[in-house]
Short mmCIF file of C-alpha atoms and ligand atoms in Angstrom, two decimals:
data_model
loop_
_atom_site.label_atom_id
_atom_site.label_comp_id
_atom_site.label_asym_id
_atom_site.label_seq_id
_atom_site.Cartn_x
_atom_site.Cartn_y
_atom_site.Cartn_z
CA SER A 24 -22.30 19.87 -7.63
CA SER A 25 -25.29 17.59 -8.54
CA GLN A 26 -24.45 16.56 -11.93
CA LEU A 27 -22.61 13.27 -11.78
CA ARG A 28 -19.02 14.48 -12.30
CA SER A 29 -16.49 12.26 -13.96
CA PRO A 30 -14.01 10.05 -12.62
CA ALA A 31 -11.45 12.34 -14.04
CA ASP A 32 -13.50 15.07 -11.62
CA PHE A 33 -13.00 12.59 -9.11
CA VAL A 34 -9.93 12.91 -8.89
CA GLU A 35 -9.02 16.13 -10.12
CA THR A 36 -10.63 17.57 -6.55
CA PHE A 37 -8.59 15.35 -4.24
CA GLN A 38 -5.62 17.08 -5.37
CA PRO A 39 -3.04 17.93 -4.40
CA PHE A 40 -2.44 14.07 -1.83
CA SER A 41 -3.37 11.78 -4.58
CA PHE A 42 -4.48 9.44 -2.35
CA PHE A 43 -8.22 7.66 -2.52
CA LEU A 44 -9.48 4.01 -1.11
CA THR A 45 -11.72 1.26 -3.49
CA LYS A 46 -15.24 2.50 -2.93
CA VAL A 47 -17.29 -0.23 -1.07
CA LYS A 48 -20.76 -1.43 -1.74
CA ASP A 49 -24.14 -0.54 0.67
CA ILE A 50 -21.95 2.20 2.65
CA LYS A 51 -23.76 5.87 2.66
CA THR A 52 -23.62 7.07 -0.72
CA GLN A 53 -21.75 10.66 0.84
CA TYR A 54 -18.45 7.69 2.38
CA ASN A 55 -18.37 6.47 -1.77
CA SER A 56 -18.10 10.16 -3.59
CA ILE A 57 -15.56 12.34 -2.56
CA GLY A 58 -11.99 10.39 -2.39
CA ALA A 59 -12.95 6.80 -2.93
CA LEU A 60 -11.88 5.49 -6.60
CA SER A 61 -13.70 1.74 -8.11
CA LEU A 62 -11.97 0.04 -11.10
CA LYS A 63 -13.73 1.52 -13.49
CA ASP A 64 -13.67 4.39 -12.52
CA ILE A 65 -9.58 4.08 -12.91
CA LEU A 66 -9.94 3.14 -16.20
CA SER A 67 -12.66 5.13 -17.56
CA GLU A 68 -11.65 7.39 -20.24
CA SER A 69 -12.37 10.34 -18.24
CA MET A 70 -9.60 9.29 -16.92
CA GLY A 71 -7.10 9.12 -20.93
CA LYS A 72 -7.39 8.06 -23.78
CA LEU A 73 -5.40 3.91 -23.43
CA LYS A 74 -3.24 2.50 -25.75
CA ALA A 75 -1.84 -0.01 -23.62
CA SER A 76 -1.79 -1.00 -19.42
CA CYS A 77 0.35 -2.41 -17.40
CA HIS A 78 -0.42 -4.66 -14.13
CA PHE A 79 1.69 -5.61 -11.46
CA ASN A 80 -0.45 -7.64 -9.07
CA PHE A 81 -0.11 -10.67 -6.93
CA MET A 82 -3.64 -12.46 -8.05
CA PHE A 83 -5.29 -11.45 -11.07
CA ASP A 84 -9.19 -12.60 -12.09
CA MET A 85 -8.53 -12.01 -15.37
CA ASP A 86 -12.03 -12.12 -16.57
CA TRP A 87 -13.24 -9.11 -14.93
CA LEU A 88 -10.39 -7.15 -15.34
CA VAL A 89 -10.84 -6.86 -18.83
CA LYS A 90 -14.47 -6.54 -18.19
CA GLN A 91 -13.11 -3.48 -15.86
CA TYR A 92 -11.97 -1.38 -18.91
CA PRO A 93 -14.08 0.71 -21.39
CA ASP A 94 -14.89 -1.99 -24.12
CA SER A 95 -12.98 0.60 -26.85
CA ALA A 96 -10.58 -0.82 -24.52
CA ARG A 97 -10.80 -4.18 -24.09
CA GLN A 98 -8.49 -5.53 -27.19
CA LEU A 99 -4.68 -2.92 -26.41
CA PRO A 100 -2.01 -4.48 -24.93
CA MET A 101 -1.69 -5.32 -21.26
CA LEU A 102 0.98 -6.82 -19.56
CA LEU A 103 0.78 -9.03 -16.22
CA VAL A 104 3.39 -8.62 -14.21
CA HIS A 105 2.94 -11.93 -11.38
CA GLY A 106 5.11 -13.34 -9.64
CA ASP A 107 3.64 -17.52 -9.89
CA GLN A 108 5.80 -20.52 -10.58
CA GLY A 109 4.97 -24.35 -10.89
CA ARG A 110 1.42 -24.60 -11.68
CA ALA A 111 0.44 -21.72 -9.94
CA GLU A 112 2.27 -19.96 -13.61
CA LEU A 113 0.42 -22.66 -15.83
CA ASN A 114 -2.48 -21.30 -14.67
CA MET A 115 -1.73 -17.90 -15.66
CA LYS A 116 -0.78 -19.01 -18.58
CA ALA A 117 -3.84 -20.64 -19.02
CA ASP A 118 -5.60 -18.74 -18.89
CA ALA A 119 -4.06 -15.43 -20.71
CA GLN A 120 -4.86 -18.17 -23.64
CA ASN A 121 -8.17 -16.55 -24.14
CA PHE A 122 -6.83 -12.76 -23.75
CA PRO A 123 -4.55 -12.47 -27.41
CA HIS A 124 -4.02 -9.32 -26.25
CA ILE A 125 -2.87 -10.73 -22.28
CA SER A 126 1.22 -11.08 -22.27
CA LEU A 127 2.71 -12.47 -19.37
CA CYS A 128 6.50 -11.36 -17.03
CA ARG A 129 6.85 -13.35 -14.22
CA ALA A 130 9.32 -11.97 -11.27
CA PRO A 131 11.26 -14.44 -10.65
CA LEU A 132 11.58 -15.26 -6.44
CA ASP A 133 15.05 -16.28 -5.61
CA ILE A 134 14.58 -16.58 -2.06
CA PRO A 135 11.73 -18.95 -0.30
CA TYR A 136 8.76 -17.52 0.69
CA GLY A 137 9.41 -14.39 -1.02
CA THR A 138 5.49 -13.49 -3.60
CA HIS A 139 5.07 -10.47 -5.59
CA HIS A 140 3.36 -8.44 -3.92
CA THR A 141 3.48 -5.39 -5.04
CA LYS A 142 0.56 -3.42 -6.32
CA MET A 143 1.41 -1.13 -9.58
CA MET A 144 -0.72 0.19 -13.50
CA PHE A 145 0.97 1.82 -15.54
CA LEU A 146 -1.40 3.67 -17.56
CA LEU A 147 0.47 4.77 -21.81
CA TYR A 148 -2.49 7.56 -23.09
CA THR A 149 -2.51 8.97 -26.45
CA THR A 150 -1.54 11.92 -23.89
CA GLY A 151 1.19 10.64 -21.79
CA LEU A 152 1.48 8.23 -19.00
CA ARG A 153 -0.50 7.22 -15.67
CA ILE A 154 1.31 5.92 -12.56
CA VAL A 155 -1.15 4.33 -10.04
CA ILE A 156 0.47 2.53 -6.83
CA HIS A 157 -2.26 0.39 -4.62
CA THR A 158 -2.80 -2.44 -2.15
CA ALA A 159 -5.50 -3.94 -3.80
CA ASN A 160 -5.67 -7.69 -6.23
CA LEU A 161 -6.94 -7.58 -9.22
CA ILE A 162 -10.58 -9.84 -7.97
CA PRO A 163 -13.82 -9.02 -7.60
CA ASN A 164 -12.93 -9.41 -3.79
CA ASP A 165 -10.83 -6.83 -3.00
CA TRP A 166 -12.55 -4.60 -5.10
CA HIS A 167 -16.53 -4.99 -3.01
CA GLN A 168 -16.57 -3.71 0.62
CA LYS A 169 -12.59 -3.54 1.79
CA THR A 170 -11.23 -0.77 2.37
CA GLN A 171 -8.29 -0.35 0.06
CA GLY A 172 -5.64 1.95 -0.43
CA ILE A 173 -4.22 3.82 -4.13
CA TRP A 174 -2.00 6.42 -4.95
CA VAL A 175 -2.59 7.20 -8.21
CA SER A 176 -0.31 9.85 -10.46
CA PRO A 177 -1.10 12.98 -13.35
CA ILE A 178 -1.31 12.48 -16.49
CA PHE A 179 3.06 12.36 -17.83
CA PRO A 180 3.13 13.86 -20.32
CA PRO A 181 5.90 12.51 -23.32
CA LEU A 182 8.69 14.60 -22.78
CA THR A 183 9.84 17.18 -25.19
CA ASN A 184 13.78 16.70 -26.47
CA SER A 185 15.33 13.71 -25.48
CA SER A 186 17.97 16.21 -23.54
CA GLU A 187 16.06 16.16 -20.98
CA LYS A 188 16.37 13.78 -17.87
CA GLY A 189 12.15 14.42 -16.51
CA GLU A 190 13.20 14.16 -12.97
CA SER A 191 11.10 15.14 -10.38
CA PRO A 192 12.11 16.42 -7.10
CA THR A 193 11.22 13.09 -4.95
CA GLY A 194 13.57 10.96 -7.21
CA PHE A 195 10.65 9.19 -8.41
CA LYS A 196 11.56 7.84 -11.91
CA THR A 197 14.94 7.64 -10.99
CA ASP A 198 13.75 4.87 -7.77
CA LEU A 199 10.99 3.60 -10.35
CA LEU A 200 13.38 1.97 -12.56
CA GLN A 201 15.72 1.33 -10.47
CA TYR A 202 13.27 -1.02 -9.19
CA LEU A 203 11.78 -2.17 -12.31
CA ALA A 204 15.54 -2.95 -13.51
CA ALA A 205 16.19 -4.79 -10.43
CA TYR A 206 13.19 -7.64 -11.77
CA ARG A 207 15.78 -8.29 -15.13
CA ALA A 208 12.58 -8.99 -17.42
CA ALA A 209 12.88 -8.88 -21.26
CA LYS A 210 9.18 -7.74 -20.97
CA LEU A 211 9.50 -4.58 -19.07
CA ALA A 212 11.62 -3.19 -21.42
CA PRO A 213 8.97 -1.64 -23.68
CA TRP A 214 7.56 -0.42 -20.16
CA GLU A 215 11.33 1.15 -19.01
CA ARG A 216 11.47 3.06 -22.42
CA HIS A 217 7.95 3.91 -21.69
CA ILE A 218 9.33 4.95 -18.46
CA GLN A 219 12.41 6.91 -19.52
CA ALA A 220 10.39 9.17 -22.26
CA HIS A 221 8.26 10.77 -20.36
CA ASN A 222 8.14 14.51 -17.74
CA MET A 223 7.28 12.75 -14.05
CA THR A 224 9.13 16.01 -12.46
CA ALA A 225 5.10 16.85 -11.03
CA ALA A 226 5.65 13.66 -9.42
CA ASN A 227 5.48 14.69 -5.85
CA VAL A 228 5.61 11.38 -3.75
CA HIS A 229 9.14 8.93 -2.79
CA ILE A 230 9.13 5.77 -3.93
CA ILE A 231 9.97 2.62 -0.94
CA GLY A 232 10.15 -0.65 -2.46
CA SER A 233 11.58 -3.52 -1.87
CA VAL A 234 13.16 -6.81 -3.95
CA PRO A 235 14.03 -9.71 -2.87
CA GLY A 236 18.02 -10.25 -2.06
CA ARG A 237 20.81 -9.69 0.33
CA HIS A 238 21.74 -5.98 -0.11
CA THR A 239 24.75 -4.07 0.52
CA LEU A 240 27.05 -1.73 0.58
CA SER A 241 25.31 1.27 -2.16
CA ASN A 242 22.29 -0.79 -2.24
CA LYS A 243 21.82 -1.47 1.22
CA HIS A 244 19.77 1.84 1.35
CA SER A 245 18.13 1.43 -1.47
CA TRP A 246 15.00 -0.90 -0.01
CA GLY A 247 12.70 -1.38 2.83
CA HIS A 248 13.01 -0.19 5.54
CA LEU A 249 16.38 1.16 5.25
CA LYS A 250 15.13 3.54 2.28
CA LEU A 251 13.09 4.74 4.26
CA LYS A 252 15.50 5.71 7.00
CA LYS A 253 17.96 6.36 4.44
CA ILE A 254 14.96 9.57 3.27
CA LEU A 255 14.05 10.29 6.49
CA SER A 256 17.13 11.13 7.45
CA GLU A 257 17.33 13.00 4.36
CA ARG A 258 14.42 14.90 4.47
CA GLY A 259 12.25 13.70 7.22
CA PRO A 260 10.90 16.00 10.51
CA GLU A 261 13.18 17.70 12.80
CA PRO A 262 13.74 15.56 15.57
CA THR A 263 12.56 18.33 18.22
CA LEU A 264 9.80 18.17 16.52
CA VAL A 265 8.26 15.59 16.64
CA LYS A 266 9.87 14.30 19.78
CA ASN A 267 7.08 12.03 21.40
CA TRP A 268 4.77 11.88 18.67
CA PRO A 269 3.94 8.25 17.63
CA LEU A 270 4.30 5.93 14.75
CA VAL A 271 1.52 4.32 13.89
CA GLY A 272 1.67 0.59 11.62
CA GLN A 273 -1.44 -0.55 10.06
CA PHE A 274 -1.69 -3.07 7.75
CA SER A 275 -3.17 -6.80 7.04
CA SER A 276 -0.62 -9.54 8.07
CA ILE A 277 2.24 -10.25 10.20
CA GLY A 278 4.89 -12.13 9.36
CA SER A 279 7.36 -14.28 12.32
CA LEU A 280 8.73 -11.66 13.94
CA GLY A 281 11.21 -13.23 16.59
CA PRO A 282 10.27 -13.67 20.45
CA ASP A 283 10.67 -10.10 21.78
CA LYS A 284 10.07 -6.43 20.34
CA ASP A 285 13.94 -5.77 20.05
CA ALA A 286 13.96 -8.84 18.56
CA TRP A 287 13.38 -6.55 14.86
CA LEU A 288 10.30 -4.47 15.74
CA THR A 289 12.27 -1.80 18.24
CA SER A 290 15.40 -2.02 17.21
CA GLU A 291 15.78 -2.74 13.63
CA TRP A 292 12.29 -1.60 12.41
CA ALA A 293 11.15 0.42 14.25
CA ARG A 294 14.55 2.34 14.41
CA SER A 295 13.81 3.40 10.43
CA LEU A 296 10.79 4.69 10.77
CA SER A 297 11.29 6.76 13.85
CA SER A 298 14.75 8.45 11.81
CA CYS A 299 14.59 12.59 11.58
CA LYS A 300 16.83 14.81 9.94
CA GLY A 301 20.50 15.01 10.29
CA SER A 302 19.76 11.57 12.61
CA SER A 303 21.25 8.56 11.19
CA MET A 304 24.25 8.84 13.45
CA MET A 305 21.96 9.58 16.83
CA GLN A 306 19.46 7.09 16.53
CA GLY A 307 22.23 4.38 16.58
CA ILE A 308 22.94 5.57 20.33
CA GLY A 309 20.38 4.33 23.36
CA ALA A 310 18.49 6.99 22.07
CA SER A 311 14.83 6.25 22.95
CA LEU A 312 12.35 5.19 20.32
CA PRO A 313 7.99 6.90 20.20
CA LYS A 314 5.30 5.39 21.23
CA LEU A 315 4.45 2.59 18.35
CA ASP A 316 1.10 2.11 17.63
CA LEU A 317 0.37 -1.30 15.76
CA ILE A 318 -3.38 -1.33 13.73
CA PHE A 319 -4.55 -5.21 13.08
CA PRO A 320 -8.13 -5.42 13.01
CA SER A 321 -10.16 -7.84 16.07
CA LYS A 322 -11.47 -10.31 15.81
CA ASP A 323 -15.04 -8.41 16.49
CA ASN A 324 -13.81 -5.80 13.93
CA ILE A 325 -13.76 -8.82 10.99
CA ARG A 326 -16.92 -10.83 12.98
CA LEU A 327 -18.66 -7.43 12.54
CA SER A 328 -17.86 -6.76 9.28
CA LEU A 329 -19.95 -6.11 5.85
CA GLU A 330 -18.52 -9.55 4.61
CA GLY A 331 -18.77 -10.99 7.80
CA TYR A 332 -16.24 -13.30 9.15
CA ASN A 333 -15.59 -13.94 5.50
CA GLY A 334 -13.96 -10.74 5.70
CA GLY A 335 -11.26 -12.46 7.62
CA GLY A 336 -9.79 -14.31 3.81
CA CYS A 337 -7.41 -11.44 3.17
CA VAL A 338 -6.45 -11.54 6.46
CA PRO A 339 -3.76 -14.29 7.22
CA TYR A 340 -3.04 -14.48 10.21
CA SER A 341 -1.95 -17.42 11.30
CA ILE A 342 -2.05 -18.78 15.07
CA LYS A 343 1.27 -20.66 14.23
CA THR A 344 3.02 -17.24 13.96
CA ALA A 345 0.87 -14.85 16.43
CA SER A 346 1.12 -17.67 19.00
CA LYS A 347 5.06 -17.48 18.58
CA GLN A 348 4.59 -13.55 19.02
CA PRO A 349 2.15 -12.82 22.90
CA TRP A 350 4.72 -9.89 22.97
CA LEU A 351 2.76 -7.91 19.71
CA THR A 352 -0.42 -7.75 21.05
CA PRO A 353 -0.83 -5.13 23.05
CA PHE A 354 1.12 -2.77 20.92
CA PHE A 355 -2.66 -3.37 18.42
CA SER A 356 -5.16 -1.55 18.05
CA GLN A 357 -8.66 -2.34 16.57
CA TRP A 358 -9.65 -0.68 13.23
CA LYS A 359 -11.74 2.12 13.18
CA SER A 360 -12.74 4.62 9.90
CA GLU A 361 -16.18 6.42 10.93
CA GLY A 362 -14.50 9.20 9.57
CA ARG A 363 -14.35 7.78 5.81
CA GLY A 364 -17.07 5.40 6.67
CA ARG A 365 -14.84 2.44 6.84
CA SER A 366 -15.38 0.99 9.72
CA LYS A 367 -17.01 -2.68 8.77
CA ALA A 368 -14.88 -2.34 5.49
CA VAL A 369 -12.36 -4.71 6.08
CA PRO A 370 -9.07 -3.20 6.01
CA HIS A 371 -6.77 -4.91 3.51
CA ILE A 372 -4.40 -1.35 3.19
CA LYS A 373 -1.04 -0.81 4.20
CA THR A 374 0.26 2.58 5.55
CA TYR A 375 2.78 4.04 8.22
CA THR A 376 2.85 7.55 9.94
CA ARG A 377 4.36 9.44 12.10
CA HIS A 378 1.62 11.92 13.22
CA SER A 379 1.34 14.75 15.88
CA PRO A 380 -0.67 13.70 19.80
CA ASP A 381 -4.35 15.05 19.10
CA GLY A 382 -3.74 13.55 15.95
CA THR A 383 -4.09 16.61 12.75
CA GLN A 384 -0.91 17.01 11.97
CA ALA A 385 1.87 14.27 10.76
CA ALA A 386 5.24 14.01 9.94
CA TRP A 387 5.06 11.29 7.08
CA PHE A 388 2.77 9.14 5.49
CA ILE A 389 3.45 5.68 3.54
CA VAL A 390 0.31 4.22 1.79
CA THR A 391 2.24 0.58 0.83
CA SER A 392 1.92 -3.89 -0.40
CA ALA A 393 4.62 -4.10 2.56
CA ASN A 394 2.52 -6.12 5.48
CA LEU A 395 4.15 -6.01 8.80
CA SER A 396 6.95 -8.61 8.36
CA LYS A 397 10.66 -8.99 7.93
CA ALA A 398 10.70 -10.89 3.90
CA ALA A 399 8.73 -7.14 3.51
CA TRP A 400 11.20 -4.83 5.16
CA GLY A 401 13.46 -7.20 5.39
CA ALA A 402 15.87 -7.75 7.82
CA LEU A 403 19.73 -6.71 8.68
CA GLU A 404 22.02 -9.96 8.75
CA LYS A 405 25.96 -9.83 8.39
CA LYS A 406 25.85 -7.94 11.68
CA GLY A 407 24.24 -5.65 9.23
CA SER A 408 25.95 -5.61 6.65
CA GLN A 409 23.54 -7.05 4.11
CA LEU A 410 19.79 -6.37 4.13
CA MET A 411 18.06 -9.59 3.76
CA ILE A 412 14.23 -8.93 1.25
CA ARG A 413 12.85 -11.51 0.37
CA SER A 414 9.59 -10.23 -1.48
CA TYR A 415 8.64 -7.75 -3.87
CA GLU A 416 6.77 -4.67 -2.26
CA LEU A 417 5.96 -1.16 -3.65
CA GLY A 418 4.48 1.77 -1.69
CA VAL A 419 5.17 5.82 -1.61
CA LEU A 420 5.62 8.01 0.64
CA VAL A 421 4.06 11.46 1.40
CA LEU A 422 6.11 14.49 3.07
CA PRO A 423 5.70 18.06 4.31
CA GLN A 424 7.37 19.87 1.60
CA SER A 425 6.84 17.66 -1.45
CA PHE A 426 3.19 19.63 -0.97
CA GLY A 427 4.09 24.24 -0.37
CA TYR A 428 4.59 22.51 4.31
CA LYS A 429 7.88 23.54 6.96
CA THR A 430 7.17 20.01 9.14
CA SER A 431 3.74 19.06 8.73
CA PHE A 432 0.47 18.63 6.96
CA PRO A 433 -2.51 18.49 8.90
CA VAL A 434 -4.49 15.37 8.52
CA SER A 435 -8.26 14.10 9.28
CA SER A 436 -10.26 10.83 8.62
CA ARG A 437 -13.34 13.12 8.18
CA VAL A 438 -14.21 13.65 5.06
CA GLU A 439 -16.24 17.03 5.88
CA ASP A 440 -13.10 18.15 7.56
CA ILE A 441 -10.77 17.42 4.16
CA VAL A 442 -13.17 18.89 1.61
CA GLU A 443 -13.70 22.47 3.73
CA ALA A 444 -10.18 22.82 5.03
CA GLU A 445 -8.38 26.23 3.91
CA LYS A 446 -5.22 24.56 4.26
CA ALA A 447 -5.16 21.07 2.02
CA THR A 448 -5.22 18.78 4.18
CA PHE A 449 -4.31 14.52 3.73
CA PRO A 450 -7.37 11.72 3.68
CA LEU A 451 -6.39 9.72 6.43
CA PRO A 452 -8.37 5.75 5.77
CA TYR A 453 -8.41 5.65 9.72
CA ASP A 454 -9.14 7.84 12.73
CA LEU A 455 -7.18 9.90 14.96
CA PRO A 456 -7.02 8.12 18.42
CA THR A 457 -6.59 4.65 17.55
CA THR A 458 -8.79 2.57 19.98
CA THR A 459 -6.80 0.01 22.09
CA TYR A 460 -7.86 -3.35 21.88
CA ILE A 461 -10.60 -4.24 25.24
CA ARG A 462 -10.37 -6.27 27.63
CA GLY A 463 -11.74 -10.04 25.46
CA ASP A 464 -10.10 -8.38 22.13
CA ARG A 465 -8.18 -10.81 20.36
CA PRO A 466 -6.25 -10.19 16.48
CA TRP A 467 -7.89 -11.57 13.97
CA PHE A 468 -6.55 -15.16 12.83
CA ILE A 469 -6.83 -16.48 9.92
CA ASP A 470 -6.24 -20.90 10.45
CA VAL A 471 -8.91 -20.30 14.70
CA PRO A 472 -12.64 -21.44 14.05
CA CYS A 473 -15.25 -18.75 15.80
CA VAL A 474 -17.45 -20.29 16.48
CA ASP A 475 -18.60 -19.07 19.66
CA LEU A 476 -20.55 -15.36 18.50
CA PRO A 477 -22.20 -15.22 14.94
CA ASP A 478 -21.19 -12.75 12.50
CA THR A 479 -23.26 -10.42 10.16
CA PHE A 480 -25.02 -12.93 8.60
CA GLY A 481 -25.88 -15.43 11.94
CA LEU A 482 -22.61 -17.60 10.85
CA ASN A 483 -19.95 -19.45 11.51
CA TRP A 484 -16.16 -19.31 11.23
CA CYS A 485 -15.12 -22.31 9.58
CA PRO A 486 -11.34 -22.17 8.06
CA PRO A 487 -11.39 -23.54 4.90
O1 K8Y B 519 3.78 -13.24 4.23
C1 K8Y B 519 3.16 -13.41 5.41
O2 K8Y B 519 4.58 -13.70 6.25
C2 K8Y B 519 2.20 -13.89 6.12
C3 K8Y B 519 1.21 -14.88 4.93
C4 K8Y B 519 0.45 -13.90 3.97
O3 K8Y B 519 0.45 -12.40 4.65
N1 K8Y B 519 0.15 -13.58 2.82
C5 K8Y B 519 0.00 -12.50 2.48
C6 K8Y B 519 0.09 -12.80 0.62
C7 K8Y B 519 -0.81 -11.85 -0.62
C8 K8Y B 519 -1.25 -10.90 0.43
C9 K8Y B 519 -2.44 -10.19 -0.89
O4 K8Y B 519 -2.98 -9.86 -1.22
O5 K8Y B 519 -1.35 -9.61 -1.97
C10 K8Y B 519 -1.60 -10.75 1.14
C11 K8Y B 519 -2.18 -9.53 2.00
O6 K8Y B 519 -1.56 -8.25 1.36
O7 K8Y B 519 -2.37 -9.30 3.14
C12 K8Y B 519 -1.00 -11.26 2.81
#
């Protein structure tokens, strides 16, 4: 329709999957007018009249963040949940001094090299509670010209009588409360109570979270790749359906994954992602693993991006890590998003899926804060008796049966297909089939100078 629609209308028309990308400056309008939101859109009055909000994230620009709220909401109570310690925490506290309505909650990070990576918003309205799980830091650069993912919940209404649980068929409320409980933070108590007090029966995604720890026994399958394995073995695809359906991982950073592909990537991580209904037993016994496709920006994807080499500043893959794992490069495909008009918008989004060979169906899809690292997904220790996770991560899993599909759901990255399709079609952030690295391509490394070819702005890359 021609008349300008409100952000709430954008959200309404992009259901039932409610999975958006961030708006990108300087791409064609049509790619920002469907299935794309800015932070101002998310916080706008059309989405609900705010009473209070809470942001979980890794990086915060408080001045900028406050300015994304409508004038009427700029003094409302806001809690920021972060992982900064030491000097960085002092800087957070100093920034917050300027905003009497902002409180801080530091997430405990007791395992070295862990980060508070989770990106989530609690938006408490006069009419109910909305939850947003996404991939963007709360700094302007992350919402300017990158590709970021955003899952937007409906407004969950307050529970009318306290006897109701208000739980969804996907266990969304219980899992979210279990995630929050892991912080053991008094400052989160009010928000835990808000979540308890709202009716979340309409939540149609599963929570896949990670919290730091050495998780054993009943906790072992509550987090990371073992949580995903548990859900897929209970509610995942039939093994016969997905026999030769490939796995795709797509992310903006990579940890140290060991001396070869079988150290963790295939034997542990991909084995969990390839779980199927009833397979938690079978899976262990040498069942063959599906093709694994890893979408990670090449040097040229960054060089020719809207931001030029600077776009690589949020793709912190270190040559020091990469040089230990040359075996990984053959798995790589380029970042390509012609359908969404975002081939030149550096991907800071992280997604994982299992799709049909012809690329028209998916058995499941995840958008999450988790990069390809043991810190995020967990690594089995002590003969598989414990799962060690270093970081806080959060994502949502989309399964066909939560959307009225029996075995899989249609997918496309072409926005025109998505809006015109008769059957609800999942909006992919990148194009299928994927595009493997071409000869001469190499992965982007944040700490390697690039002086051979100029970027979009004619500049070189001299790492900071
Ligand atoms: O972790 C590793 O093994 C390598 C270092 C790394 O990846 N750091 C990092 C930190 C913050 C963010 C973020 O933006 O929240 C991201 C991201 O999202 O790419 C990545």
